[in-house]
Amino acid sequence: MAATLEEEVAYLRGKVEEHSKAWSDLKDMMINHDAKMIAFEQRIDRRFEAIDRRFEAIDKRFEAIDRRFEAVDRRFEAIDRRFEALDQKFSRYFLWIIGIQVSVLLAVIASMLRH
């Protein structure tokens, strides 16, 4: 059965229409896919922005904690200076006490030697 030229042309037109429809569907699918990818990228960007905000909040908390530790360090430094001053004061008092004891001892020895 040989097909006539008109039948062949009609067949080819049908095939071309099918291919055109398939390309159109493929184009629509690609556009839809692009829209989905853009939406996905936007969601990911929003999540990363939220994560960045959380990290910034955590950084601020750590900075506050660092400031507190610095304040505690300053307090300990002040206490250390006080202890050093007390240590020096006690050392001076100790020397005075030793000096007084030696003086009393010498006075006792001198009074014993006189009698």
mmCIF file of N, CA and C in Angstrom:
data_model
loop_
_atom_site.group_PDB
_atom_site.id
_atom_site.type_symbol
_atom_site.label_atom_id
_atom_site.label_comp_id
_atom_site.label_asym_id
_atom_site.label_seq_id
_atom_site.Cartn_x
_atom_site.Cartn_y
_atom_site.Cartn_z
ATOM 1 N N MET A 1 0.830 -1.169 0.000
ATOM 2 C CA MET A 1 0.000 0.000 0.000
ATOM 3 C C MET A 1 0.879 1.239 0.000
ATOM 4 N N ALA A 2 0.919 1.752 -1.039
ATOM 5 C CA ALA A 2 1.684 2.982 -1.174
ATOM 6 C C ALA A 2 0.811 4.143 -0.758
ATOM 7 N N ALA A 3 1.378 4.955 0.083
ATOM 8 C CA ALA A 3 0.625 6.101 0.556
ATOM 9 C C ALA A 3 0.768 7.223 -0.452
ATOM 10 N N THR A 4 -0.259 7.960 -0.556
ATOM 11 C CA THR A 4 -0.223 9.084 -1.491
ATOM 12 C C THR A 4 0.583 10.207 -0.867
ATOM 13 N N LEU A 5 0.944 11.146 -1.678
ATOM 14 C CA LEU A 5 1.730 12.278 -1.225
ATOM 15 C C LEU A 5 0.984 13.070 -0.161
ATOM 16 N N GLU A 6 -0.296 13.214 -0.350
ATOM 17 C CA GLU A 6 -1.104 13.956 0.625
ATOM 18 C C GLU A 6 -1.141 13.226 1.970
ATOM 19 N N GLU A 7 -1.235 11.908 1.918
ATOM 20 C CA GLU A 7 -1.238 11.143 3.156
ATOM 21 C C GLU A 7 0.111 11.266 3.870
ATOM 22 N N GLU A 8 1.205 11.207 3.069
ATOM 23 C CA GLU A 8 2.546 11.352 3.635
ATOM 24 C C GLU A 8 2.706 12.726 4.286
ATOM 25 N N VAL A 9 2.249 13.767 3.591
ATOM 26 C CA VAL A 9 2.349 15.127 4.118
ATOM 27 C C VAL A 9 1.504 15.247 5.389
ATOM 28 N N ALA A 10 0.305 14.684 5.392
ATOM 29 C CA ALA A 10 -0.568 14.737 6.562
ATOM 30 C C ALA A 10 0.087 14.002 7.732
ATOM 31 N N TYR A 11 0.700 12.857 7.422
ATOM 32 C CA TYR A 11 1.385 12.100 8.462
ATOM 33 C C TYR A 11 2.532 12.928 9.064
ATOM 34 N N LEU A 12 3.344 13.516 8.173
ATOM 35 C CA LEU A 12 4.470 14.327 8.633
ATOM 36 C C LEU A 12 3.997 15.547 9.411
ATOM 37 N N ARG A 13 2.884 16.157 8.961
ATOM 38 C CA ARG A 13 2.328 17.296 9.701
ATOM 39 C C ARG A 13 1.914 16.856 11.113
ATOM 40 N N GLY A 14 1.320 15.703 11.214
ATOM 41 C CA GLY A 14 0.925 15.175 12.522
ATOM 42 C C GLY A 14 2.142 14.963 13.408
ATOM 43 N N LYS A 15 3.194 14.384 12.827
ATOM 44 C CA LYS A 15 4.421 14.161 13.592
ATOM 45 C C LYS A 15 5.031 15.496 14.035
ATOM 46 N N VAL A 16 5.056 16.474 13.126
ATOM 47 C CA VAL A 16 5.613 17.787 13.464
ATOM 48 C C VAL A 16 4.786 18.425 14.578
ATOM 49 N N GLU A 17 3.462 18.281 14.505
ATOM 50 C CA GLU A 17 2.598 18.834 15.558
ATOM 51 C C GLU A 17 2.861 18.132 16.896
ATOM 52 N N GLU A 18 3.063 16.810 16.837
ATOM 53 C CA GLU A 18 3.378 16.068 18.061
ATOM 54 C C GLU A 18 4.702 16.557 18.660
ATOM 55 N N HIS A 19 5.700 16.715 17.777
ATOM 56 C CA HIS A 19 7.006 17.190 18.246
ATOM 57 C C HIS A 19 6.900 18.619 18.780
ATOM 58 N N SER A 20 6.125 19.452 18.097
ATOM 59 C CA SER A 20 5.940 20.833 18.561
ATOM 60 C C SER A 20 5.271 20.837 19.924
ATOM 61 N N LYS A 21 4.258 19.964 20.085
ATOM 62 C CA LYS A 21 3.563 19.870 21.372
ATOM 63 C C LYS A 21 4.527 19.364 22.446
ATOM 64 N N ALA A 22 5.338 18.365 22.096
ATOM 65 C CA ALA A 22 6.305 17.823 23.055
ATOM 66 C C ALA A 22 7.315 18.900 23.450
ATOM 67 N N TRP A 23 7.810 19.669 22.481
ATOM 68 C CA TRP A 23 8.751 20.750 22.779
ATOM 69 C C TRP A 23 8.090 21.819 23.640
ATOM 70 N N SER A 24 6.851 22.108 23.343
ATOM 71 C CA SER A 24 6.110 23.095 24.129
ATOM 72 C C SER A 24 5.934 22.598 25.566
ATOM 73 N N ASP A 25 5.582 21.312 25.692
ATOM 74 C CA ASP A 25 5.453 20.730 27.035
ATOM 75 C C ASP A 25 6.794 20.747 27.775
ATOM 76 N N LEU A 26 7.845 20.403 27.027
ATOM 77 C CA LEU A 26 9.180 20.408 27.623
ATOM 78 C C LEU A 26 9.566 21.823 28.059
ATOM 79 N N LYS A 27 9.251 22.798 27.228
ATOM 80 C CA LYS A 27 9.528 24.193 27.571
ATOM 81 C C LYS A 27 8.754 24.592 28.824
ATOM 82 N N ASP A 28 7.467 24.209 28.888
ATOM 83 C CA ASP A 28 6.660 24.515 30.069
ATOM 84 C C ASP A 28 7.236 23.837 31.317
ATOM 85 N N MET A 29 7.680 22.588 31.152
ATOM 86 C CA MET A 29 8.281 21.874 32.276
ATOM 87 C C MET A 29 9.563 22.569 32.745
ATOM 88 N N MET A 30 10.365 23.037 31.790
ATOM 89 C CA MET A 30 11.602 23.727 32.144
ATOM 90 C C MET A 30 11.303 25.044 32.860
ATOM 91 N N ILE A 31 10.302 25.783 32.381
ATOM 92 C CA ILE A 31 9.909 27.033 33.035
ATOM 93 C C ILE A 31 9.426 26.736 34.453
ATOM 94 N N ASN A 32 8.605 25.692 34.589
ATOM 95 C CA ASN A 32 8.113 25.290 35.908
ATOM 96 C C ASN A 32 9.281 24.876 36.816
ATOM 97 N N HIS A 33 10.217 24.122 36.227
ATOM 98 C CA HIS A 33 11.394 23.696 36.986
ATOM 99 C C HIS A 33 12.218 24.913 37.418
ATOM 100 N N ASP A 34 12.400 25.859 36.521
ATOM 101 C CA ASP A 34 13.137 27.080 36.873
ATOM 102 C C ASP A 34 12.452 27.817 38.018
ATOM 103 N N ALA A 35 11.133 27.914 37.958
ATOM 104 C CA ALA A 35 10.392 28.597 39.022
ATOM 105 C C ALA A 35 10.571 27.859 40.351
ATOM 106 N N LYS A 36 10.528 26.524 40.296
ATOM 107 C CA LYS A 36 10.732 25.740 41.513
ATOM 108 C C LYS A 36 12.149 25.935 42.061
ATOM 109 N N MET A 37 13.136 25.971 41.167
ATOM 110 C CA MET A 37 14.517 26.168 41.599
ATOM 111 C C MET A 37 14.697 27.552 42.221
ATOM 112 N N ILE A 38 14.084 28.560 41.632
ATOM 113 C CA ILE A 38 14.174 29.914 42.184
ATOM 114 C C ILE A 38 13.541 29.948 43.570
ATOM 115 N N ALA A 39 12.370 29.318 43.698
ATOM 116 C CA ALA A 39 11.703 29.271 45.003
ATOM 117 C C ALA A 39 12.562 28.516 46.020
ATOM 118 N N PHE A 40 13.178 27.419 45.567
ATOM 119 C CA PHE A 40 14.050 26.644 46.447
ATOM 120 C C PHE A 40 15.259 27.478 46.887
ATOM 121 N N GLU A 41 15.872 28.173 45.947
ATOM 122 C CA GLU A 41 17.012 29.028 46.278
ATOM 123 C C GLU A 41 16.608 30.117 47.271
ATOM 124 N N GLN A 42 15.428 30.679 47.086
ATOM 125 C CA GLN A 42 14.957 31.716 48.006
ATOM 126 C C GLN A 42 14.746 31.141 49.407
ATOM 127 N N ARG A 43 14.178 29.922 49.472
ATOM 128 C CA ARG A 43 13.993 29.278 50.774
ATOM 129 C C ARG A 43 15.340 29.028 51.449
ATOM 130 N N ILE A 44 16.290 28.530 50.676
ATOM 131 C CA ILE A 44 17.630 28.272 51.214
ATOM 132 C C ILE A 44 18.256 29.584 51.688
ATOM 133 N N ASP A 45 18.114 30.642 50.884
ATOM 134 C CA ASP A 45 18.662 31.946 51.283
ATOM 135 C C ASP A 45 18.035 32.433 52.583
ATOM 136 N N ARG A 46 16.723 32.272 52.719
ATOM 137 C CA ARG A 46 16.053 32.693 53.954
ATOM 138 C C ARG A 46 16.569 31.887 55.146
ATOM 139 N N ARG A 47 16.776 30.593 54.939
ATOM 140 C CA ARG A 47 17.281 29.757 56.032
ATOM 141 C C ARG A 47 18.688 30.173 56.433
ATOM 142 N N PHE A 48 19.535 30.436 55.433
ATOM 143 C CA PHE A 48 20.889 30.883 55.753
ATOM 144 C C PHE A 48 20.873 32.237 56.452
ATOM 145 N N GLU A 49 19.972 33.117 56.046
ATOM 146 C CA GLU A 49 19.852 34.408 56.731
ATOM 147 C C GLU A 49 19.421 34.204 58.183
ATOM 148 N N ALA A 50 18.489 33.270 58.391
ATOM 149 C CA ALA A 50 18.053 32.976 59.764
ATOM 150 C C ALA A 50 19.215 32.401 60.577
ATOM 151 N N ILE A 51 19.984 31.522 59.962
ATOM 152 C CA ILE A 51 21.142 30.942 60.648
ATOM 153 C C ILE A 51 22.165 32.030 60.952
ATOM 154 N N ASP A 52 22.389 32.932 59.989
ATOM 155 C CA ASP A 52 23.314 34.044 60.230
ATOM 156 C C ASP A 52 22.847 34.900 61.399
ATOM 157 N N ARG A 53 21.552 35.168 61.462
ATOM 158 C CA ARG A 53 21.026 35.964 62.579
ATOM 159 C C ARG A 53 21.246 35.232 63.904
ATOM 160 N N ARG A 54 21.045 33.916 63.894
ATOM 161 C CA ARG A 54 21.267 33.142 65.119
ATOM 162 C C ARG A 54 22.731 33.205 65.546
ATOM 163 N N PHE A 55 23.630 33.052 64.573
ATOM 164 C CA PHE A 55 25.051 33.134 64.903
ATOM 165 C C PHE A 55 25.419 34.518 65.420
ATOM 166 N N GLU A 56 24.833 35.555 64.838
ATOM 167 C CA GLU A 56 25.099 36.908 65.327
ATOM 168 C C GLU A 56 24.605 37.056 66.766
ATOM 169 N N ALA A 57 23.436 36.485 67.051
ATOM 170 C CA ALA A 57 22.912 36.545 68.425
ATOM 171 C C ALA A 57 23.834 35.787 69.378
ATOM 172 N N ILE A 58 24.316 34.634 68.940
ATOM 173 C CA ILE A 58 25.238 33.852 69.773
ATOM 174 C C ILE A 58 26.534 34.625 69.985
ATOM 175 N N ASP A 59 27.035 35.266 68.910
ATOM 176 C CA ASP A 59 28.245 36.081 69.052
ATOM 177 C C ASP A 59 28.040 37.197 70.066
ATOM 178 N N LYS A 60 26.876 37.830 70.025
ATOM 179 C CA LYS A 60 26.594 38.902 70.987
ATOM 180 C C LYS A 60 26.570 38.352 72.408
ATOM 181 N N ARG A 61 26.000 37.160 72.569
ATOM 182 C CA ARG A 61 25.979 36.543 73.899
ATOM 183 C C ARG A 61 27.397 36.271 74.391
ATOM 184 N N PHE A 62 28.230 35.724 73.494
ATOM 185 C CA PHE A 62 29.610 35.453 73.878
ATOM 186 C C PHE A 62 30.356 36.746 74.200
ATOM 187 N N GLU A 63 30.077 37.806 73.448
ATOM 188 C CA GLU A 63 30.715 39.086 73.754
ATOM 189 C C GLU A 63 30.293 39.574 75.139
ATOM 190 N N ALA A 64 29.016 39.396 75.464
ATOM 191 C CA ALA A 64 28.542 39.790 76.800
ATOM 192 C C ALA A 64 29.226 38.949 77.874
ATOM 193 N N ILE A 65 29.356 37.663 77.616
ATOM 194 C CA ILE A 65 30.036 36.784 78.576
ATOM 195 C C ILE A 65 31.500 37.199 78.716
ATOM 196 N N ASP A 66 32.142 37.530 77.583
ATOM 197 C CA ASP A 66 33.532 37.992 77.646
ATOM 198 C C ASP A 66 33.656 39.251 78.498
ATOM 199 N N ARG A 67 32.709 40.178 78.324
ATOM 200 C CA ARG A 67 32.748 41.404 79.130
ATOM 201 C C ARG A 67 32.589 41.074 80.614
ATOM 202 N N ARG A 68 31.721 40.114 80.918
ATOM 203 C CA ARG A 68 31.551 39.711 82.322
ATOM 204 C C ARG A 68 32.843 39.119 82.878
ATOM 205 N N PHE A 69 33.488 38.261 82.094
ATOM 206 C CA PHE A 69 34.751 37.680 82.548
ATOM 207 C C PHE A 69 35.813 38.760 82.731
ATOM 208 N N GLU A 70 35.820 39.747 81.840
ATOM 209 C CA GLU A 70 36.782 40.838 81.993
ATOM 210 C C GLU A 70 36.519 41.596 83.292
ATOM 211 N N ALA A 71 35.246 41.812 83.608
ATOM 212 C CA ALA A 71 34.905 42.494 84.866
ATOM 213 C C ALA A 71 35.353 41.657 86.060
ATOM 214 N N VAL A 72 35.130 40.347 85.988
ATOM 215 C CA VAL A 72 35.566 39.460 87.074
ATOM 216 C C VAL A 72 37.091 39.490 87.184
ATOM 217 N N ASP A 73 37.771 39.478 86.029
ATOM 218 C CA ASP A 73 39.236 39.554 86.058
ATOM 219 C C ASP A 73 39.709 40.842 86.728
ATOM 220 N N ARG A 74 39.053 41.960 86.406
ATOM 221 C CA ARG A 74 39.433 43.227 87.040
ATOM 222 C C ARG A 74 39.222 43.161 88.555
ATOM 223 N N ARG A 75 38.126 42.535 88.966
ATOM 224 C CA ARG A 75 37.876 42.395 90.406
ATOM 225 C C ARG A 75 38.966 41.561 91.070
ATOM 226 N N PHE A 76 39.333 40.451 90.431
ATOM 227 C CA PHE A 76 40.388 39.610 90.995
ATOM 228 C C PHE A 76 41.723 40.353 91.024
ATOM 229 N N GLU A 77 41.979 41.168 90.010
ATOM 230 C CA GLU A 77 43.214 41.949 90.023
ATOM 231 C C GLU A 77 43.214 42.914 91.204
ATOM 232 N N ALA A 78 42.070 43.536 91.468
ATOM 233 C CA ALA A 78 41.969 44.442 92.621
ATOM 234 C C ALA A 78 42.184 43.678 93.921
ATOM 235 N N ILE A 79 41.598 42.498 94.014
ATOM 236 C CA ILE A 79 41.779 41.672 95.216
ATOM 237 C C ILE A 79 43.241 41.256 95.349
ATOM 238 N N ASP A 80 43.871 40.894 94.222
ATOM 239 C CA ASP A 80 45.294 40.543 94.267
ATOM 240 C C ASP A 80 46.134 41.710 94.775
ATOM 241 N N ARG A 81 45.834 42.926 94.322
ATOM 242 C CA ARG A 81 46.578 44.095 94.798
ATOM 243 C C ARG A 81 46.379 44.284 96.303
ATOM 244 N N ARG A 82 45.156 44.058 96.767
ATOM 245 C CA ARG A 82 44.891 44.179 98.210
ATOM 246 C C ARG A 82 45.694 43.147 99.000
ATOM 247 N N PHE A 83 45.713 41.912 98.500
ATOM 248 C CA PHE A 83 46.485 40.873 99.186
ATOM 249 C C PHE A 83 47.974 41.220 99.199
ATOM 250 N N GLU A 84 48.478 41.752 98.096
ATOM 251 C CA GLU A 84 49.885 42.140 98.063
ATOM 252 C C GLU A 84 50.159 43.244 99.084
ATOM 253 N N ALA A 85 49.243 44.216 99.176
ATOM 254 C CA ALA A 85 49.405 45.291 100.165
ATOM 255 C C ALA A 85 49.370 44.720 101.580
ATOM 256 N N LEU A 86 48.437 43.792 101.833
ATOM 257 C CA LEU A 86 48.369 43.160 103.157
ATOM 258 C C LEU A 86 49.634 42.371 103.456
ATOM 259 N N ASP A 87 50.136 41.672 102.445
ATOM 260 C CA ASP A 87 51.357 40.888 102.630
ATOM 261 C C ASP A 87 52.519 41.797 103.004
ATOM 262 N N GLN A 88 52.640 42.927 102.325
ATOM 263 C CA GLN A 88 53.710 43.869 102.653
ATOM 264 C C GLN A 88 53.524 44.435 104.060
ATOM 265 N N LYS A 89 52.275 44.738 104.398
ATOM 266 C CA LYS A 89 51.976 45.278 105.729
ATOM 267 C C LYS A 89 52.347 44.256 106.811
ATOM 268 N N PHE A 90 51.940 43.000 106.606
ATOM 269 C CA PHE A 90 52.272 41.954 107.577
ATOM 270 C C PHE A 90 53.784 41.756 107.673
ATOM 271 N N SER A 91 54.475 41.868 106.563
ATOM 272 C CA SER A 91 55.937 41.725 106.600
ATOM 273 C C SER A 91 56.553 42.825 107.451
ATOM 274 N N ARG A 92 56.065 44.063 107.280
ATOM 275 C CA ARG A 92 56.574 45.171 108.106
ATOM 276 C C ARG A 92 56.263 44.919 109.579
ATOM 277 N N TYR A 93 55.023 44.504 109.873
ATOM 278 C CA TYR A 93 54.638 44.233 111.266
ATOM 279 C C TYR A 93 55.474 43.112 111.854
ATOM 280 N N PHE A 94 55.731 42.095 111.028
ATOM 281 C CA PHE A 94 56.545 40.975 111.502
ATOM 282 C C PHE A 94 57.942 41.469 111.884
ATOM 283 N N LEU A 95 58.519 42.318 111.041
ATOM 284 C CA LEU A 95 59.844 42.853 111.353
ATOM 285 C C LEU A 95 59.809 43.671 112.643
ATOM 286 N N TRP A 96 58.753 44.453 112.832
ATOM 287 C CA TRP A 96 58.620 45.226 114.073
ATOM 288 C C TRP A 96 58.518 44.297 115.284
ATOM 289 N N ILE A 97 57.722 43.272 115.156
ATOM 290 C CA ILE A 97 57.559 42.327 116.279
ATOM 291 C C ILE A 97 58.884 41.652 116.598
ATOM 292 N N ILE A 98 59.603 41.208 115.553
ATOM 293 C CA ILE A 98 60.906 40.571 115.776
ATOM 294 C C ILE A 98 61.861 41.573 116.442
ATOM 295 N N GLY A 99 61.840 42.805 115.959
ATOM 296 C CA GLY A 99 62.701 43.837 116.559
ATOM 297 C C GLY A 99 62.372 44.068 118.014
ATOM 298 N N ILE A 100 61.083 44.140 118.335
ATOM 299 C CA ILE A 100 60.666 44.338 119.729
ATOM 300 C C ILE A 100 61.083 43.148 120.578
ATOM 301 N N GLN A 101 60.906 41.932 120.056
ATOM 302 C CA GLN A 101 61.282 40.733 120.817
ATOM 303 C C GLN A 101 62.788 40.703 121.074
ATOM 304 N N VAL A 102 63.566 41.060 120.078
ATOM 305 C CA VAL A 102 65.023 41.070 120.259
ATOM 306 C C VAL A 102 65.393 42.125 121.298
ATOM 307 N N SER A 103 64.732 43.286 121.225
ATOM 308 C CA SER A 103 65.003 44.355 122.211
ATOM 309 C C SER A 103 64.655 43.891 123.615
ATOM 310 N N VAL A 104 63.515 43.249 123.788
ATOM 311 C CA VAL A 104 63.109 42.750 125.102
ATOM 312 C C VAL A 104 64.092 41.695 125.572
ATOM 313 N N LEU A 105 64.507 40.808 124.671
ATOM 314 C CA LEU A 105 65.465 39.770 125.032
ATOM 315 C C LEU A 105 66.776 40.395 125.498
ATOM 316 N N LEU A 106 67.240 41.392 124.784
ATOM 317 C CA LEU A 106 68.478 42.060 125.185
ATOM 318 C C LEU A 106 68.310 42.761 126.534
ATOM 319 N N ALA A 107 67.124 43.359 126.745
ATOM 320 C CA ALA A 107 66.866 44.022 128.033
ATOM 321 C C ALA A 107 66.852 43.001 129.160
ATOM 322 N N VAL A 108 66.253 41.840 128.943
ATOM 323 C CA VAL A 108 66.206 40.784 129.961
ATOM 324 C C VAL A 108 67.618 40.288 130.237
ATOM 325 N N ILE A 109 68.381 40.056 129.182
ATOM 326 C CA ILE A 109 69.760 39.569 129.363
ATOM 327 C C ILE A 109 70.579 40.623 130.119
ATOM 328 N N ALA A 110 70.400 41.876 129.766
ATOM 329 C CA ALA A 110 71.146 42.955 130.443
ATOM 330 C C ALA A 110 70.761 43.032 131.911
ATOM 331 N N SER A 111 69.467 42.901 132.213
ATOM 332 C CA SER A 111 69.053 42.974 133.616
ATOM 333 C C SER A 111 69.551 41.752 134.370
ATOM 334 N N MET A 112 69.637 40.598 133.756
ATOM 335 C CA MET A 112 70.141 39.404 134.427
ATOM 336 C C MET A 112 71.646 39.523 134.669
ATOM 337 N N LEU A 113 72.329 40.144 133.759
ATOM 338 C CA LEU A 113 73.772 40.278 133.932
ATOM 339 C C LEU A 113 74.102 41.286 135.029
ATOM 340 N N ARG A 114 73.241 42.241 135.307
ATOM 341 C CA ARG A 114 73.479 43.238 136.353
ATOM 342 C C ARG A 114 73.303 42.608 137.721
ATOM 343 N N HIS A 115 72.506 41.698 137.889
ATOM 344 C CA HIS A 115 72.236 41.128 139.226
ATOM 345 C C HIS A 115 73.145 40.015 139.495
#
